[in-house]
mmCIF file of C-alpha atoms in Angstrom:
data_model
loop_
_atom_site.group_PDB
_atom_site.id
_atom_site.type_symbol
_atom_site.label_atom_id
_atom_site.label_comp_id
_atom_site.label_asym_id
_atom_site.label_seq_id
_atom_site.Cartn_x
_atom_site.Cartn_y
_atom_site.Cartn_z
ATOM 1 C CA UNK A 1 -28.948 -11.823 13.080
ATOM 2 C CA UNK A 2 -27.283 -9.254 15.091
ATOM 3 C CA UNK A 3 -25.070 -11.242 16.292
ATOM 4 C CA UNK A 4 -24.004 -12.308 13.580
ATOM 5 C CA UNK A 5 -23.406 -8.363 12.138
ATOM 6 C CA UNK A 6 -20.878 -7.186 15.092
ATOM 7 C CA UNK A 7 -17.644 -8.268 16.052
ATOM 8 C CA UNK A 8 -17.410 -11.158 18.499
ATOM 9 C CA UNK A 9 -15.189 -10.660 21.501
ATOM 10 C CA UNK A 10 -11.929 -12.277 22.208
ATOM 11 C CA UNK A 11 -13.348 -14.713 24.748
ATOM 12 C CA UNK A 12 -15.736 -15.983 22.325
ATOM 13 C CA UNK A 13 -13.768 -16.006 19.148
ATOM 14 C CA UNK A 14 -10.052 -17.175 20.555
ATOM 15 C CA UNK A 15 -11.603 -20.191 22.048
ATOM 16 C CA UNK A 16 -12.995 -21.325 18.963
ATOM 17 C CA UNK A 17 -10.386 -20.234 16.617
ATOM 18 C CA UNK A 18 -8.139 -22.009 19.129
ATOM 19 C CA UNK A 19 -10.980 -25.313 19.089
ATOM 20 C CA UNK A 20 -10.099 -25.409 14.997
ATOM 21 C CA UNK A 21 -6.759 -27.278 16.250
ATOM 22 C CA UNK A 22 -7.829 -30.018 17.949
ATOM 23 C CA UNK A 23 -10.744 -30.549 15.200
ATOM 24 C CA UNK A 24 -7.916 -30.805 12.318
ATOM 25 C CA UNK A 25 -5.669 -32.870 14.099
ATOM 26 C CA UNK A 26 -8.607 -35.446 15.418
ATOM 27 C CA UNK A 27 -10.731 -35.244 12.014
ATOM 28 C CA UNK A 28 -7.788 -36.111 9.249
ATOM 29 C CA UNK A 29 -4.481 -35.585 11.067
ATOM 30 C CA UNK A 30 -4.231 -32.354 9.782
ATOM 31 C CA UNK A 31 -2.366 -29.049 10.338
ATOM 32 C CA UNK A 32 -4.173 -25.813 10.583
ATOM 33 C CA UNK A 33 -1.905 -22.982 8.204
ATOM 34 C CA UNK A 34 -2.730 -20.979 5.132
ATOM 35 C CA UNK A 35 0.268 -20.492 3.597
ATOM 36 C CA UNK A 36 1.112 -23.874 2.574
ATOM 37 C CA UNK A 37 -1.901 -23.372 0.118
ATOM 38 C CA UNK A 38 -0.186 -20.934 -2.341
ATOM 39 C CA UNK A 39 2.424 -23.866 -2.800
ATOM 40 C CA UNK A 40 -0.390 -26.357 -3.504
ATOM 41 C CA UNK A 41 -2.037 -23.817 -6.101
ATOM 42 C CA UNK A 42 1.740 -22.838 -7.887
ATOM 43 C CA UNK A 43 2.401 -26.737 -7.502
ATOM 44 C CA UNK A 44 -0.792 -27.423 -9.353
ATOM 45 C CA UNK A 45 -0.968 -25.057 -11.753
ATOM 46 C CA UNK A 46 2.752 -24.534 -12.798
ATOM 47 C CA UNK A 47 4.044 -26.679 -15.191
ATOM 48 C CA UNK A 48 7.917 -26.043 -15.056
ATOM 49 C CA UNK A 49 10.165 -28.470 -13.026
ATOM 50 C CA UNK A 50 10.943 -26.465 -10.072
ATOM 51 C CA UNK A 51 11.669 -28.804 -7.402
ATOM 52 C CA UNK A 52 10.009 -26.868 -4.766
ATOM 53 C CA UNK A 53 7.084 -27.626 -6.719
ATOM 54 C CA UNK A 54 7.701 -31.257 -7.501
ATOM 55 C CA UNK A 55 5.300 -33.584 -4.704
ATOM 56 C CA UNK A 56 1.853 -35.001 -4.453
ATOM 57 C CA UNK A 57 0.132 -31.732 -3.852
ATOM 58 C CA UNK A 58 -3.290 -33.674 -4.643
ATOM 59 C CA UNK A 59 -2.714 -35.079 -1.047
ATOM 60 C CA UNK A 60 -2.773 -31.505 0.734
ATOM 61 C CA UNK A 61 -5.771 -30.757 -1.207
ATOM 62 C CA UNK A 62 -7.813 -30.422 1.499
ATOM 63 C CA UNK A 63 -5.956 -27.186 2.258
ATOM 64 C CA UNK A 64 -7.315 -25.507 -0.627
ATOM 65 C CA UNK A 65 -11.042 -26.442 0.265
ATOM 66 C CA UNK A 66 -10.115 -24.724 3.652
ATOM 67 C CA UNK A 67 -8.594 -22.072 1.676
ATOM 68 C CA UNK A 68 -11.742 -22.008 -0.215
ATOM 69 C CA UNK A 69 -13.838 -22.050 2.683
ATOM 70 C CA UNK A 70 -12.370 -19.122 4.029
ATOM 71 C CA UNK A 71 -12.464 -16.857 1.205
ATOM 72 C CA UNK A 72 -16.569 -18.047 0.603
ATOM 73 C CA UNK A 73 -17.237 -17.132 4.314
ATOM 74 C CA UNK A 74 -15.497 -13.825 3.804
ATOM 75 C CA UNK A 75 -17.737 -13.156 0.728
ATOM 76 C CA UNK A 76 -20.873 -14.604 2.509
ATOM 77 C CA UNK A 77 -20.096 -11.987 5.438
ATOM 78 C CA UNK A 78 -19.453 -8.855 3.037
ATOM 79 C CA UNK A 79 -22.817 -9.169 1.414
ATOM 80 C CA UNK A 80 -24.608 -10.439 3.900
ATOM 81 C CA UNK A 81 -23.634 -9.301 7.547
ATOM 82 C CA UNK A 82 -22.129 -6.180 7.048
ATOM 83 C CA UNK A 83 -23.164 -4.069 9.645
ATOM 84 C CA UNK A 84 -22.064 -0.560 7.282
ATOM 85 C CA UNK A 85 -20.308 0.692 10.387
ATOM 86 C CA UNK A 86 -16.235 1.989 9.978
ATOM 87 C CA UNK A 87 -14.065 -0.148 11.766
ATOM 88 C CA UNK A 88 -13.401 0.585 15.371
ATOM 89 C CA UNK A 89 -10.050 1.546 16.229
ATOM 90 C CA UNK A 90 -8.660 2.352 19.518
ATOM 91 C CA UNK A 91 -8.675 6.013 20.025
ATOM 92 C CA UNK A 92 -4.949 5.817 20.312
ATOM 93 C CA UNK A 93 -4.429 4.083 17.477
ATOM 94 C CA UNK A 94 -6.249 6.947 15.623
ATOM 95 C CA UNK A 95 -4.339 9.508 17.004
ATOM 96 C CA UNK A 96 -0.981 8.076 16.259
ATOM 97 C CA UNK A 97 -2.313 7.444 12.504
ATOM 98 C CA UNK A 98 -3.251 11.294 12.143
ATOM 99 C CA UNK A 99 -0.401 12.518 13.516
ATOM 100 C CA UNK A 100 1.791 10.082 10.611
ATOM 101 C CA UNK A 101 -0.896 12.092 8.220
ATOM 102 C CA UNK A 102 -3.513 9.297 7.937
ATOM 103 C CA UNK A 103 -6.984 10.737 7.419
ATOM 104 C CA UNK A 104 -9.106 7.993 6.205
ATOM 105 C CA UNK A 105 -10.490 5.206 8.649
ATOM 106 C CA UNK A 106 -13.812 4.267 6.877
ATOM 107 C CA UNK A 107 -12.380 1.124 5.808
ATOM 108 C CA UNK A 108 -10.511 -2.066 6.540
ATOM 109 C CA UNK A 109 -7.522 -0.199 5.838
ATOM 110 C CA UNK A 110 -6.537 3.571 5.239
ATOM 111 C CA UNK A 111 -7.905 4.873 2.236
ATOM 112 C CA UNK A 112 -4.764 7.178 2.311
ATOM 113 C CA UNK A 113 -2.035 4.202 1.656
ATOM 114 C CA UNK A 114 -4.700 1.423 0.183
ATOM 115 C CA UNK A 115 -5.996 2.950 -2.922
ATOM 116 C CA UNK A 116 -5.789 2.155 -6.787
ATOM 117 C CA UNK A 117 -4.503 5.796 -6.521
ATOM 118 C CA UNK A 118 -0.821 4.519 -4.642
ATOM 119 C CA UNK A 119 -0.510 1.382 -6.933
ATOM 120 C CA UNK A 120 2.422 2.901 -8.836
ATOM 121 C CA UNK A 121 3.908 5.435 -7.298
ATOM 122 C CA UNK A 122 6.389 5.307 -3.946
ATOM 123 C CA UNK A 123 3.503 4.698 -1.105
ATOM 124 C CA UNK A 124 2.391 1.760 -3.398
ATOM 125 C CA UNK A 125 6.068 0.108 -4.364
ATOM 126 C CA UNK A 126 6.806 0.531 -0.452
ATOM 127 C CA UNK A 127 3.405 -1.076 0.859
ATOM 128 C CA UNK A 128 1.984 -2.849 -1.186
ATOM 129 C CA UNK A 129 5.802 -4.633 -3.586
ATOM 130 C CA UNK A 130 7.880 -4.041 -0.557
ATOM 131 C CA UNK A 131 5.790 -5.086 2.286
ATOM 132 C CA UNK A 132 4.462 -8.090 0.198
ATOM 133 C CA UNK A 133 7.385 -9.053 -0.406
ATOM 134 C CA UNK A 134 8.683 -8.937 3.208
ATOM 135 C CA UNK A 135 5.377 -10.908 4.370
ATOM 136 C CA UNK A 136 6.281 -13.728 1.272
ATOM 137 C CA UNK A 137 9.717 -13.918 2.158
ATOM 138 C CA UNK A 138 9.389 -13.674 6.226
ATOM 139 C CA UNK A 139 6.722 -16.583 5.473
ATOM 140 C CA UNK A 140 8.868 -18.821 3.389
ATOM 141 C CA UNK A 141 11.372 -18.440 5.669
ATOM 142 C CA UNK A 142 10.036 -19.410 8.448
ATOM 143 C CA UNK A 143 8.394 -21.876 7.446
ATOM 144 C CA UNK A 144 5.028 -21.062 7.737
ATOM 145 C CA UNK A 145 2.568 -17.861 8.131
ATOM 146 C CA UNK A 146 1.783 -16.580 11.791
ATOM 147 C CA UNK A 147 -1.766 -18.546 11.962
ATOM 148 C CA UNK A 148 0.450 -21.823 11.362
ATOM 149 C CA UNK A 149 3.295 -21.049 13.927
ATOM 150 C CA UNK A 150 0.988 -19.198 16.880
ATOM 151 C CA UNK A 151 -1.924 -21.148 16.535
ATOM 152 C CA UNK A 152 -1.607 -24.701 15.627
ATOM 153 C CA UNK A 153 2.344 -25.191 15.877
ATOM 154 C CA UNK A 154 2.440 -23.393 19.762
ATOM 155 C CA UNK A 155 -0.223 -25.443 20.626
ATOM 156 C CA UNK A 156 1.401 -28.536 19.594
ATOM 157 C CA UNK A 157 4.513 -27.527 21.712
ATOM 158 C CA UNK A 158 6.660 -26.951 18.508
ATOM 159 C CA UNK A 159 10.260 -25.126 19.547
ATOM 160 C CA UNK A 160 10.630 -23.913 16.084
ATOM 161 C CA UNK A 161 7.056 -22.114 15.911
ATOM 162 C CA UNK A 162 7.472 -20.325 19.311
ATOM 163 C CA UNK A 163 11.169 -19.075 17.821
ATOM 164 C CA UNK A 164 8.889 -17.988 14.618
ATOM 165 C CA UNK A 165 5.773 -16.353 17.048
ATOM 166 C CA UNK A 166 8.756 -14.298 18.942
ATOM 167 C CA UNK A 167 10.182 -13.020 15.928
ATOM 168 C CA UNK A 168 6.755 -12.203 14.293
ATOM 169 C CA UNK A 169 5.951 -10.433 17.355
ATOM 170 C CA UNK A 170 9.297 -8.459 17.782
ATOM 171 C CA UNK A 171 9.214 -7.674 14.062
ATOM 172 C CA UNK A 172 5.482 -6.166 14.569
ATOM 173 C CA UNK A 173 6.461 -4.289 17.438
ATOM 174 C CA UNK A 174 9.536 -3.020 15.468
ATOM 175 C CA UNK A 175 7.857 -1.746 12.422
ATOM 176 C CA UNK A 176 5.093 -0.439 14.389
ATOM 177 C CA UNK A 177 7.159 1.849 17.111
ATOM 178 C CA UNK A 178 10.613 2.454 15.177
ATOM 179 C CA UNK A 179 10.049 2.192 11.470
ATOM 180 C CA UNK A 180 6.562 3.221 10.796
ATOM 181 C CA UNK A 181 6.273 6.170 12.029
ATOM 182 C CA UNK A 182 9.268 7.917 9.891
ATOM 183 C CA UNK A 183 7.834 5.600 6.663
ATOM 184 C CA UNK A 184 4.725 7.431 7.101
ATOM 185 C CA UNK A 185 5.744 11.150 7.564
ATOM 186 C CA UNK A 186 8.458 10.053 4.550
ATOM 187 C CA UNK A 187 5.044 8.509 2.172
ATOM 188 C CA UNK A 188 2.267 10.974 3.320
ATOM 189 C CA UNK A 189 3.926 14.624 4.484
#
């Protein structure tokens, strides 16, 4: 059970996060992404006439058993295999945090910015309205979430989702290096 209780390492978990592809596409045909599934759930359960929302969504619907999947293997894992240890961070990455005034690492995220505490006041409209927001947009427009475009379109040798991966990446490096810093000291100091 231990094994099942710590993280797995790259060499072991890339390969078969990467081995998901070829399963999809030789099982059904299918394309591995999570985004797509929101539009299957608004396309299912809203009844206006938005044509966004106007196709056979009962054909993707494998997507939202996937969906599903995921979210029951993330529940399994919390109450099962938790191993009650804080997340490990790179001693770097701690360091930079603390010096932007984060003091809380005993969860997924910092207890500092995620907290019912933040939900209406500026640290909450900027991270959690604002940055979802930017993350629905960025997704919509490029067609697709970062699992979709680095995983499964890259490895089917799609230009458009190597275009996407670049940009994803630049834009994480961006906000990480140049913006985040002076958004923190801004939120937290």
């Amino acid at each position: 059970m231990n094994i099942l209780k710590e993280p797995w390492p790259w060499y072991i978990a890339g390969p078969l996060i990467g081995l998901a592809v070829p399963l999809l596409l030789i099982i059904g045909n299918k394309a591995l992404g999570i985004s797509s599934s929101l539009r299957h759930i608004c396309a299912a359960c809203i009844p206006g006439k938005i044509p966004f929302f106007q196709y056979d969504w009962k054909k993707e619907s494998w997507n939202l058993f996937f969906v599903g999947g995921i979210m029951l293997g993330a529940l399994v894992t919390l109450l099962f295999f938790q191993n009650g240890e804080p997340v490990k961070l790179n001693p770097s990455t701690i360091a930079a945090l603390q010096a932007a005034g984060v003091q809380e690492f005993d969860e997924l995220m910092p207890g500092d910015i995620f907290n019912w505490g933040n939900a209406f006041n500026a640290t909450g409209l900027v991270f959690f309205i604002a940055g979802g927001f930017m993350v629905g947009f960025g997704t919509r427009y490029a067609g697709g979430c970062t699992s979709g475009h680095a995983i499964m379109g890259i490895s089917t040798l799609q230009w458009p989702s190597l275009v996407a991966t670049v940009c994803f990446m630049a834009g994480g490096f961006t906000m990480t290096n140049l913006i985040l810093p002076h958004l923190m000291k801004w939120l937290l100091l």
